[in-house]
């Protein structure tokens, strides 16, 4: 059954009764888990994944997606290093187990050295705490993996990886959703960033062309690129390539930007929601990287910084997003 465009919530690793209650209180059904805390040093087992889905369904919610596996599951594959074939086999096992467990989406990224911020306590409106990035401050960072990697070397590793795992995703009925580089800059710590502009995503979609492969369209990352966000939404949305959406924004563009509330960034977020509706997007839209408000509590177990934000920031975002969705639905 095809569902309409709807709101989701999640971005945490450990399921707690408090979090599930909070999600229900906000009127949201779809849940996304980010790198869930599970046993397994190299892959995730079917029984553990099924347990996640069952716990969320028992709370009256729906496990819509898992976003990210541990970096150690595929770091060698991302860099084309010895040992990548074993990691790829394990990734295929994880994807097949996701399918068996009835989890339809796996979000992934191609950042061996992760998301970067040069500040996690920058000041937003009224003193709200937000994260920020300044490329000049990041230039002095040491090499993260011992040497400089070449751009085409990274592309070759990506093509090699996708040629194997895409087949497993197709067999398992699991859609893969590619997240942009964050921040979307040419290189950090000696690692080129492939998915920092429209051309990179176009190449990825052509290289691994399948209905089971698309985008986790992170509006904030696209906004930081300084590109035509609505144009990108239309281009990929009209081709059915948007799997789900990170609904956030930033102030400023590369080389310098910071997180912000949804109504204070570079984008017209009503126009973003309206464009998603116009292209026939039928996935879920989820808040991400919200400001950290006074007396708030961390939302994520692994990251208590303002890059993740807290409960209050998410409630603010969901309220704003609900209103936007009501508006665009009323225009039918």
mmCIF file of C-alpha atoms in Angstrom:
data_model
loop_
_atom_site.group_PDB
_atom_site.id
_atom_site.type_symbol
_atom_site.label_atom_id
_atom_site.label_comp_id
_atom_site.label_asym_id
_atom_site.label_seq_id
_atom_site.Cartn_x
_atom_site.Cartn_y
_atom_site.Cartn_z
ATOM 1 C CA UNK A 1 0.000 0.000 0.000
ATOM 2 C CA UNK A 2 1.383 3.405 -0.997
ATOM 3 C CA UNK A 3 1.355 5.834 1.916
ATOM 4 C CA UNK A 4 1.056 9.619 1.555
ATOM 5 C CA UNK A 5 3.836 12.058 2.402
ATOM 6 C CA UNK A 6 4.004 12.099 6.194
ATOM 7 C CA UNK A 7 6.161 13.074 9.152
ATOM 8 C CA UNK A 8 8.666 10.809 10.862
ATOM 9 C CA UNK A 9 10.783 11.062 13.970
ATOM 10 C CA UNK A 10 13.763 9.247 15.378
ATOM 11 C CA UNK A 11 17.514 9.658 14.904
ATOM 12 C CA UNK A 12 18.380 7.745 18.084
ATOM 13 C CA UNK A 13 20.205 4.472 18.640
ATOM 14 C CA UNK A 14 18.584 3.018 21.771
ATOM 15 C CA UNK A 15 14.832 2.476 22.046
ATOM 16 C CA UNK A 16 13.354 3.708 25.306
ATOM 17 C CA UNK A 17 9.763 3.887 26.469
ATOM 18 C CA UNK A 18 10.143 7.623 27.015
ATOM 19 C CA UNK A 19 11.208 8.259 23.432
ATOM 20 C CA UNK A 20 8.401 6.138 21.993
ATOM 21 C CA UNK A 21 5.857 7.911 24.198
ATOM 22 C CA UNK A 22 7.220 11.296 23.083
ATOM 23 C CA UNK A 23 6.858 10.296 19.425
ATOM 24 C CA UNK A 24 3.252 9.180 19.973
ATOM 25 C CA UNK A 25 2.466 12.404 21.847
ATOM 26 C CA UNK A 26 3.576 14.414 18.820
ATOM 27 C CA UNK A 27 1.212 12.434 16.598
ATOM 28 C CA UNK A 28 3.957 10.767 14.563
ATOM 29 C CA UNK A 29 3.866 7.102 13.492
ATOM 30 C CA UNK A 30 7.016 6.532 11.418
ATOM 31 C CA UNK A 31 10.259 5.941 13.336
ATOM 32 C CA UNK A 32 13.830 6.047 11.999
ATOM 33 C CA UNK A 33 16.637 4.518 14.056
ATOM 34 C CA UNK A 34 20.167 5.825 13.567
ATOM 35 C CA UNK A 35 22.919 3.224 14.010
ATOM 36 C CA UNK A 36 20.884 1.181 16.507
ATOM 37 C CA UNK A 37 22.742 -0.408 19.379
ATOM 38 C CA UNK A 38 22.818 -4.091 18.414
ATOM 39 C CA UNK A 39 25.166 -7.051 18.922
ATOM 40 C CA UNK A 40 27.518 -7.907 16.083
ATOM 41 C CA UNK A 41 31.024 -6.749 15.278
ATOM 42 C CA UNK A 42 30.703 -7.066 11.502
ATOM 43 C CA UNK A 43 27.003 -7.419 10.631
ATOM 44 C CA UNK A 44 23.513 -7.369 12.152
ATOM 45 C CA UNK A 45 21.576 -10.596 12.718
ATOM 46 C CA UNK A 46 18.000 -11.155 11.597
ATOM 47 C CA UNK A 47 16.695 -11.891 15.112
ATOM 48 C CA UNK A 48 18.067 -8.623 16.498
ATOM 49 C CA UNK A 49 16.613 -6.570 13.649
ATOM 50 C CA UNK A 50 13.250 -8.263 13.990
ATOM 51 C CA UNK A 51 13.343 -7.435 17.699
ATOM 52 C CA UNK A 52 13.733 -3.732 16.901
ATOM 53 C CA UNK A 53 10.746 -3.769 14.573
ATOM 54 C CA UNK A 54 8.621 -5.703 17.049
ATOM 55 C CA UNK A 55 9.380 -3.345 19.944
ATOM 56 C CA UNK A 56 8.400 -0.315 17.885
ATOM 57 C CA UNK A 57 5.243 -1.946 16.513
ATOM 58 C CA UNK A 58 4.238 -3.020 20.028
ATOM 59 C CA UNK A 59 4.231 0.707 20.885
ATOM 60 C CA UNK A 60 1.788 1.379 18.044
ATOM 61 C CA UNK A 61 4.450 2.861 15.776
ATOM 62 C CA UNK A 62 6.136 1.809 12.520
ATOM 63 C CA UNK A 63 9.858 1.217 11.957
ATOM 64 C CA UNK A 64 10.182 2.981 8.622
ATOM 65 C CA UNK A 65 13.965 2.885 8.219
ATOM 66 C CA UNK A 66 17.347 2.321 9.752
ATOM 67 C CA UNK A 67 19.909 4.987 8.973
ATOM 68 C CA UNK A 68 23.584 4.053 9.037
ATOM 69 C CA UNK A 69 25.501 1.007 10.131
ATOM 70 C CA UNK A 70 28.662 1.374 12.254
ATOM 71 C CA UNK A 71 31.587 2.798 10.291
ATOM 72 C CA UNK A 72 33.563 -0.339 11.148
ATOM 73 C CA UNK A 73 31.114 -2.397 9.062
ATOM 74 C CA UNK A 74 32.347 -0.839 5.786
ATOM 75 C CA UNK A 75 35.217 1.583 6.354
ATOM 76 C CA UNK A 76 37.663 -0.526 4.321
ATOM 77 C CA UNK A 77 35.100 -0.795 1.538
ATOM 78 C CA UNK A 78 34.715 2.998 1.420
ATOM 79 C CA UNK A 79 38.472 3.444 1.029
ATOM 80 C CA UNK A 80 39.138 0.434 -1.208
ATOM 81 C CA UNK A 81 41.473 -1.110 1.365
ATOM 82 C CA UNK A 82 42.431 -4.770 1.896
ATOM 83 C CA UNK A 83 39.623 -6.545 3.704
ATOM 84 C CA UNK A 84 36.867 -4.760 1.803
ATOM 85 C CA UNK A 85 35.526 -7.929 0.182
ATOM 86 C CA UNK A 86 34.802 -9.468 3.567
ATOM 87 C CA UNK A 87 33.117 -6.266 4.706
ATOM 88 C CA UNK A 88 30.999 -6.172 1.555
ATOM 89 C CA UNK A 89 29.870 -9.762 2.124
ATOM 90 C CA UNK A 90 28.850 -8.837 5.660
ATOM 91 C CA UNK A 91 27.019 -5.743 4.400
ATOM 92 C CA UNK A 92 25.076 -7.932 2.000
ATOM 93 C CA UNK A 93 24.172 -10.187 4.926
ATOM 94 C CA UNK A 94 22.929 -7.195 6.937
ATOM 95 C CA UNK A 95 20.827 -5.984 4.002
ATOM 96 C CA UNK A 96 19.277 -9.417 3.490
ATOM 97 C CA UNK A 97 18.516 -9.627 7.213
ATOM 98 C CA UNK A 98 16.847 -6.211 7.088
ATOM 99 C CA UNK A 99 14.605 -7.483 4.331
ATOM 100 C CA UNK A 100 13.727 -10.655 6.238
ATOM 101 C CA UNK A 101 12.908 -8.567 9.299
ATOM 102 C CA UNK A 102 10.518 -6.380 7.308
ATOM 103 C CA UNK A 103 12.579 -3.173 7.540
ATOM 104 C CA UNK A 104 12.204 -1.515 4.128
ATOM 105 C CA UNK A 105 14.915 1.178 4.048
ATOM 106 C CA UNK A 106 18.616 1.460 4.886
ATOM 107 C CA UNK A 107 20.070 4.955 4.811
ATOM 108 C CA UNK A 108 23.819 5.136 4.190
ATOM 109 C CA UNK A 109 26.592 7.669 3.639
ATOM 110 C CA UNK A 110 30.053 7.663 2.067
ATOM 111 C CA UNK A 111 32.049 9.633 4.656
ATOM 112 C CA UNK A 112 34.863 7.454 6.067
ATOM 113 C CA UNK A 113 35.769 10.203 8.511
ATOM 114 C CA UNK A 114 32.198 11.135 9.354
ATOM 115 C CA UNK A 115 30.253 14.361 9.820
ATOM 116 C CA UNK A 116 32.459 17.345 10.698
ATOM 117 C CA UNK A 117 31.708 20.440 12.732
ATOM 118 C CA UNK A 118 34.227 23.000 13.941
ATOM 119 C CA UNK A 119 31.857 24.282 16.636
ATOM 120 C CA UNK A 120 29.099 22.596 18.628
ATOM 121 C CA UNK A 121 28.248 25.489 20.933
ATOM 122 C CA UNK A 122 27.657 28.337 18.500
ATOM 123 C CA UNK A 123 24.907 30.779 19.425
ATOM 124 C CA UNK A 124 21.590 30.849 17.630
ATOM 125 C CA UNK A 125 18.482 32.997 18.281
ATOM 126 C CA UNK A 126 17.985 33.821 21.958
ATOM 127 C CA UNK A 127 21.109 31.899 22.871
ATOM 128 C CA UNK A 128 19.934 28.556 21.492
ATOM 129 C CA UNK A 129 22.960 26.300 21.024
ATOM 130 C CA UNK A 130 23.702 25.179 17.456
ATOM 131 C CA UNK A 131 26.555 23.532 15.596
ATOM 132 C CA UNK A 132 28.626 25.301 12.972
ATOM 133 C CA UNK A 133 31.317 24.686 10.378
ATOM 134 C CA UNK A 134 34.167 26.880 9.172
ATOM 135 C CA UNK A 135 36.310 25.407 6.411
ATOM 136 C CA UNK A 136 39.266 27.608 7.299
ATOM 137 C CA UNK A 137 39.355 26.129 10.805
ATOM 138 C CA UNK A 138 39.113 22.594 9.394
ATOM 139 C CA UNK A 139 42.038 22.984 6.964
ATOM 140 C CA UNK A 140 44.601 22.414 9.708
ATOM 141 C CA UNK A 141 43.137 19.036 10.708
ATOM 142 C CA UNK A 142 45.561 16.094 10.330
ATOM 143 C CA UNK A 143 45.053 13.256 7.885
ATOM 144 C CA UNK A 144 42.421 10.942 9.332
ATOM 145 C CA UNK A 145 43.524 7.780 7.504
ATOM 146 C CA UNK A 146 47.279 8.164 7.148
ATOM 147 C CA UNK A 147 47.462 9.545 3.625
ATOM 148 C CA UNK A 148 45.714 11.567 0.938
ATOM 149 C CA UNK A 149 43.171 9.619 -1.105
ATOM 150 C CA UNK A 150 42.457 10.514 -4.735
ATOM 151 C CA UNK A 151 38.984 11.464 -5.959
ATOM 152 C CA UNK A 152 38.758 8.734 -8.604
ATOM 153 C CA UNK A 153 40.141 6.232 -6.114
ATOM 154 C CA UNK A 154 37.100 6.955 -3.951
ATOM 155 C CA UNK A 155 34.753 6.712 -6.920
ATOM 156 C CA UNK A 156 36.229 3.339 -7.880
ATOM 157 C CA UNK A 157 35.674 2.075 -4.339
ATOM 158 C CA UNK A 158 32.086 3.312 -4.416
ATOM 159 C CA UNK A 159 31.374 1.629 -7.752
ATOM 160 C CA UNK A 160 32.910 -1.631 -6.536
ATOM 161 C CA UNK A 161 30.796 -1.550 -3.366
ATOM 162 C CA UNK A 162 27.522 -0.712 -5.071
ATOM 163 C CA UNK A 163 27.948 -3.348 -7.787
ATOM 164 C CA UNK A 164 27.738 -5.940 -5.029
ATOM 165 C CA UNK A 165 25.344 -4.583 -2.407
ATOM 166 C CA UNK A 166 22.733 -3.255 -4.826
ATOM 167 C CA UNK A 167 21.973 -6.786 -5.978
ATOM 168 C CA UNK A 168 21.441 -7.864 -2.373
ATOM 169 C CA UNK A 169 19.121 -4.882 -1.791
ATOM 170 C CA UNK A 170 17.070 -5.746 -4.853
ATOM 171 C CA UNK A 171 16.720 -9.372 -3.743
ATOM 172 C CA UNK A 172 15.814 -8.358 -0.188
ATOM 173 C CA UNK A 173 13.378 -5.583 -1.127
ATOM 174 C CA UNK A 174 15.370 -2.990 0.829
ATOM 175 C CA UNK A 175 15.741 0.524 -0.583
ATOM 176 C CA UNK A 176 19.153 2.135 -0.121
ATOM 177 C CA UNK A 177 19.115 5.888 0.538
ATOM 178 C CA UNK A 178 22.299 7.934 0.052
ATOM 179 C CA UNK A 179 22.934 10.913 2.373
ATOM 180 C CA UNK A 180 24.936 13.955 1.211
ATOM 181 C CA UNK A 181 28.395 14.727 2.522
ATOM 182 C CA UNK A 182 28.177 16.886 5.621
ATOM 183 C CA UNK A 183 29.779 19.337 5.269
ATOM 184 C CA UNK A 184 29.624 19.342 1.452
ATOM 185 C CA UNK A 185 33.243 20.316 0.761
ATOM 186 C CA UNK A 186 35.867 18.920 -1.618
ATOM 187 C CA UNK A 187 37.977 17.111 0.961
ATOM 188 C CA UNK A 188 38.518 16.798 4.717
ATOM 189 C CA UNK A 189 41.361 15.060 6.520
ATOM 190 C CA UNK A 190 42.742 13.794 3.214
ATOM 191 C CA UNK A 191 39.443 12.122 2.154
ATOM 192 C CA UNK A 192 37.641 13.472 -0.944
ATOM 193 C CA UNK A 193 33.897 13.944 -0.552
ATOM 194 C CA UNK A 194 31.937 12.534 -3.477
ATOM 195 C CA UNK A 195 28.439 13.686 -2.618
ATOM 196 C CA UNK A 196 28.849 17.406 -2.191
ATOM 197 C CA UNK A 197 27.019 18.639 -5.307
ATOM 198 C CA UNK A 198 24.375 17.761 -7.882
ATOM 199 C CA UNK A 199 26.895 16.154 -10.234
ATOM 200 C CA UNK A 200 28.025 13.684 -7.567
ATOM 201 C CA UNK A 201 24.498 12.472 -6.911
ATOM 202 C CA UNK A 202 23.722 12.289 -10.612
ATOM 203 C CA UNK A 203 26.780 10.085 -11.108
ATOM 204 C CA UNK A 204 25.790 7.862 -8.173
ATOM 205 C CA UNK A 205 22.252 7.361 -9.465
ATOM 206 C CA UNK A 206 23.546 6.502 -12.943
ATOM 207 C CA UNK A 207 26.267 4.221 -11.603
ATOM 208 C CA UNK A 208 23.850 2.269 -9.369
ATOM 209 C CA UNK A 209 20.616 2.663 -11.293
ATOM 210 C CA UNK A 210 17.768 0.794 -9.639
ATOM 211 C CA UNK A 211 14.335 1.480 -8.116
ATOM 212 C CA UNK A 212 15.928 0.202 -4.891
ATOM 213 C CA UNK A 213 18.488 3.035 -4.817
ATOM 214 C CA UNK A 214 17.763 6.680 -4.143
ATOM 215 C CA UNK A 215 18.442 9.613 -1.864
ATOM 216 C CA UNK A 216 18.081 10.526 1.745
ATOM 217 C CA UNK A 217 17.539 14.130 0.665
ATOM 218 C CA UNK A 218 19.031 16.209 3.493
ATOM 219 C CA UNK A 219 17.748 19.727 2.838
ATOM 220 C CA UNK A 220 20.309 21.240 5.221
ATOM 221 C CA UNK A 221 23.261 19.653 3.423
ATOM 222 C CA UNK A 222 21.924 20.727 0.019
ATOM 223 C CA UNK A 223 21.310 24.212 1.403
ATOM 224 C CA UNK A 224 24.931 24.420 2.634
ATOM 225 C CA UNK A 225 26.117 23.621 -0.901
ATOM 226 C CA UNK A 226 24.726 26.953 -2.092
ATOM 227 C CA UNK A 227 22.895 25.137 -4.871
ATOM 228 C CA UNK A 228 19.340 25.256 -6.246
ATOM 229 C CA UNK A 229 17.637 23.122 -3.595
ATOM 230 C CA UNK A 230 14.180 23.228 -5.189
ATOM 231 C CA UNK A 231 15.666 22.362 -8.580
ATOM 232 C CA UNK A 232 17.424 19.337 -7.106
ATOM 233 C CA UNK A 233 14.204 18.256 -5.371
ATOM 234 C CA UNK A 234 12.353 18.432 -8.677
ATOM 235 C CA UNK A 235 15.057 16.654 -10.645
ATOM 236 C CA UNK A 236 15.377 13.680 -8.322
ATOM 237 C CA UNK A 237 11.788 13.741 -7.058
ATOM 238 C CA UNK A 238 10.234 13.521 -10.498
ATOM 239 C CA UNK A 239 12.342 10.417 -11.129
ATOM 240 C CA UNK A 240 11.181 8.803 -7.876
ATOM 241 C CA UNK A 241 14.691 8.956 -6.446
ATOM 242 C CA UNK A 242 13.890 10.571 -3.096
ATOM 243 C CA UNK A 243 13.429 7.830 -0.487
ATOM 244 C CA UNK A 244 13.037 10.071 2.582
ATOM 245 C CA UNK A 245 13.914 13.617 3.635
ATOM 246 C CA UNK A 246 15.933 15.247 6.414
ATOM 247 C CA UNK A 247 13.922 18.435 6.871
ATOM 248 C CA UNK A 248 16.391 20.974 8.252
ATOM 249 C CA UNK A 249 18.206 24.093 7.109
ATOM 250 C CA UNK A 250 21.328 26.158 7.781
ATOM 251 C CA UNK A 251 22.350 29.799 7.709
ATOM 252 C CA UNK A 252 25.171 30.470 5.262
ATOM 253 C CA UNK A 253 26.853 28.172 2.772
ATOM 254 C CA UNK A 254 30.256 26.512 2.422
ATOM 255 C CA UNK A 255 32.855 27.627 3.475
ATOM 256 C CA UNK A 256 30.945 28.770 6.595
ATOM 257 C CA UNK A 257 27.499 27.897 7.926
ATOM 258 C CA UNK A 258 25.616 27.071 11.111
ATOM 259 C CA UNK A 259 22.470 25.167 12.059
ATOM 260 C CA UNK A 260 19.251 27.054 12.745
ATOM 261 C CA UNK A 261 15.507 26.830 13.268
ATOM 262 C CA UNK A 262 13.456 25.850 10.225
ATOM 263 C CA UNK A 263 12.134 29.358 9.544
ATOM 264 C CA UNK A 264 15.524 31.078 9.785
ATOM 265 C CA UNK A 265 17.699 29.382 7.167
ATOM 266 C CA UNK A 266 18.604 29.816 3.525
ATOM 267 C CA UNK A 267 15.547 27.985 2.161
ATOM 268 C CA UNK A 268 11.860 28.733 1.971
ATOM 269 C CA UNK A 269 10.771 25.572 3.794
ATOM 270 C CA UNK A 270 7.142 25.975 2.739
ATOM 271 C CA UNK A 271 8.363 25.902 -0.863
ATOM 272 C CA UNK A 272 10.404 22.778 -0.040
ATOM 273 C CA UNK A 273 7.336 21.006 1.361
ATOM 274 C CA UNK A 274 5.201 22.180 -1.555
ATOM 275 C CA UNK A 275 7.760 20.944 -4.089
ATOM 276 C CA UNK A 276 7.839 17.521 -2.440
ATOM 277 C CA UNK A 277 4.062 17.397 -2.769
ATOM 278 C CA UNK A 278 4.164 18.520 -6.417
ATOM 279 C CA UNK A 279 6.666 15.839 -7.474
ATOM 280 C CA UNK A 280 4.518 13.128 -5.881
ATOM 281 C CA UNK A 281 6.842 12.292 -3.010
ATOM 282 C CA UNK A 282 5.200 9.649 -0.813
ATOM 283 C CA UNK A 283 7.874 8.981 1.813
ATOM 284 C CA UNK A 284 8.451 10.410 5.267
ATOM 285 C CA UNK A 285 9.971 13.736 6.255
ATOM 286 C CA UNK A 286 12.017 13.822 9.452
ATOM 287 C CA UNK A 287 13.637 16.610 11.527
ATOM 288 C CA UNK A 288 17.392 16.461 12.009
ATOM 289 C CA UNK A 289 20.100 18.541 13.743
ATOM 290 C CA UNK A 290 17.752 20.803 15.699
ATOM 291 C CA UNK A 291 18.921 23.685 17.931
ATOM 292 C CA UNK A 292 19.441 22.911 21.594
ATOM 293 C CA UNK A 293 17.074 24.980 23.750
ATOM 294 C CA UNK A 294 17.320 26.032 27.378
ATOM 295 C CA UNK A 295 16.652 23.233 29.902
ATOM 296 C CA UNK A 296 16.466 20.705 27.056
ATOM 297 C CA UNK A 297 17.761 17.140 27.334
ATOM 298 C CA UNK A 298 19.889 15.286 24.758
ATOM 299 C CA UNK A 299 17.931 13.215 22.256
ATOM 300 C CA UNK A 300 20.740 10.904 21.144
ATOM 301 C CA UNK A 301 22.699 8.528 23.338
ATOM 302 C CA UNK A 302 25.878 8.772 21.282
ATOM 303 C CA UNK A 303 25.839 12.524 20.748
ATOM 304 C CA UNK A 304 24.665 14.972 23.372
ATOM 305 C CA UNK A 305 25.965 17.986 21.433
ATOM 306 C CA UNK A 306 23.830 20.580 19.730
ATOM 307 C CA UNK A 307 24.571 18.861 16.435
ATOM 308 C CA UNK A 308 21.916 16.377 17.530
ATOM 309 C CA UNK A 309 19.736 18.664 19.623
ATOM 310 C CA UNK A 310 17.158 17.583 22.158
ATOM 311 C CA UNK A 311 13.499 16.913 22.871
ATOM 312 C CA UNK A 312 12.334 20.542 22.819
ATOM 313 C CA UNK A 313 14.019 21.276 19.503
ATOM 314 C CA UNK A 314 12.333 18.272 17.953
ATOM 315 C CA UNK A 315 8.926 19.230 19.303
ATOM 316 C CA UNK A 316 9.399 22.709 17.794
ATOM 317 C CA UNK A 317 10.423 21.200 14.445
ATOM 318 C CA UNK A 318 7.535 18.708 14.311
ATOM 319 C CA UNK A 319 5.015 21.450 15.125
ATOM 320 C CA UNK A 320 6.386 23.640 12.339
ATOM 321 C CA UNK A 321 6.527 20.753 9.870
ATOM 322 C CA UNK A 322 2.980 19.661 10.728
ATOM 323 C CA UNK A 323 1.699 23.131 9.898
ATOM 324 C CA UNK A 324 3.587 23.198 6.602
ATOM 325 C CA UNK A 325 2.249 19.788 5.622
ATOM 326 C CA UNK A 326 -1.309 20.839 6.480
ATOM 327 C CA UNK A 327 -0.906 23.910 4.281
ATOM 328 C CA UNK A 328 0.364 22.038 1.213
ATOM 329 C CA UNK A 329 -2.275 19.330 1.627
ATOM 330 C CA UNK A 330 -4.991 22.009 1.787
ATOM 331 C CA UNK A 331 -3.920 23.272 -1.635
ATOM 332 C CA UNK A 332 -5.104 20.098 -3.394
#
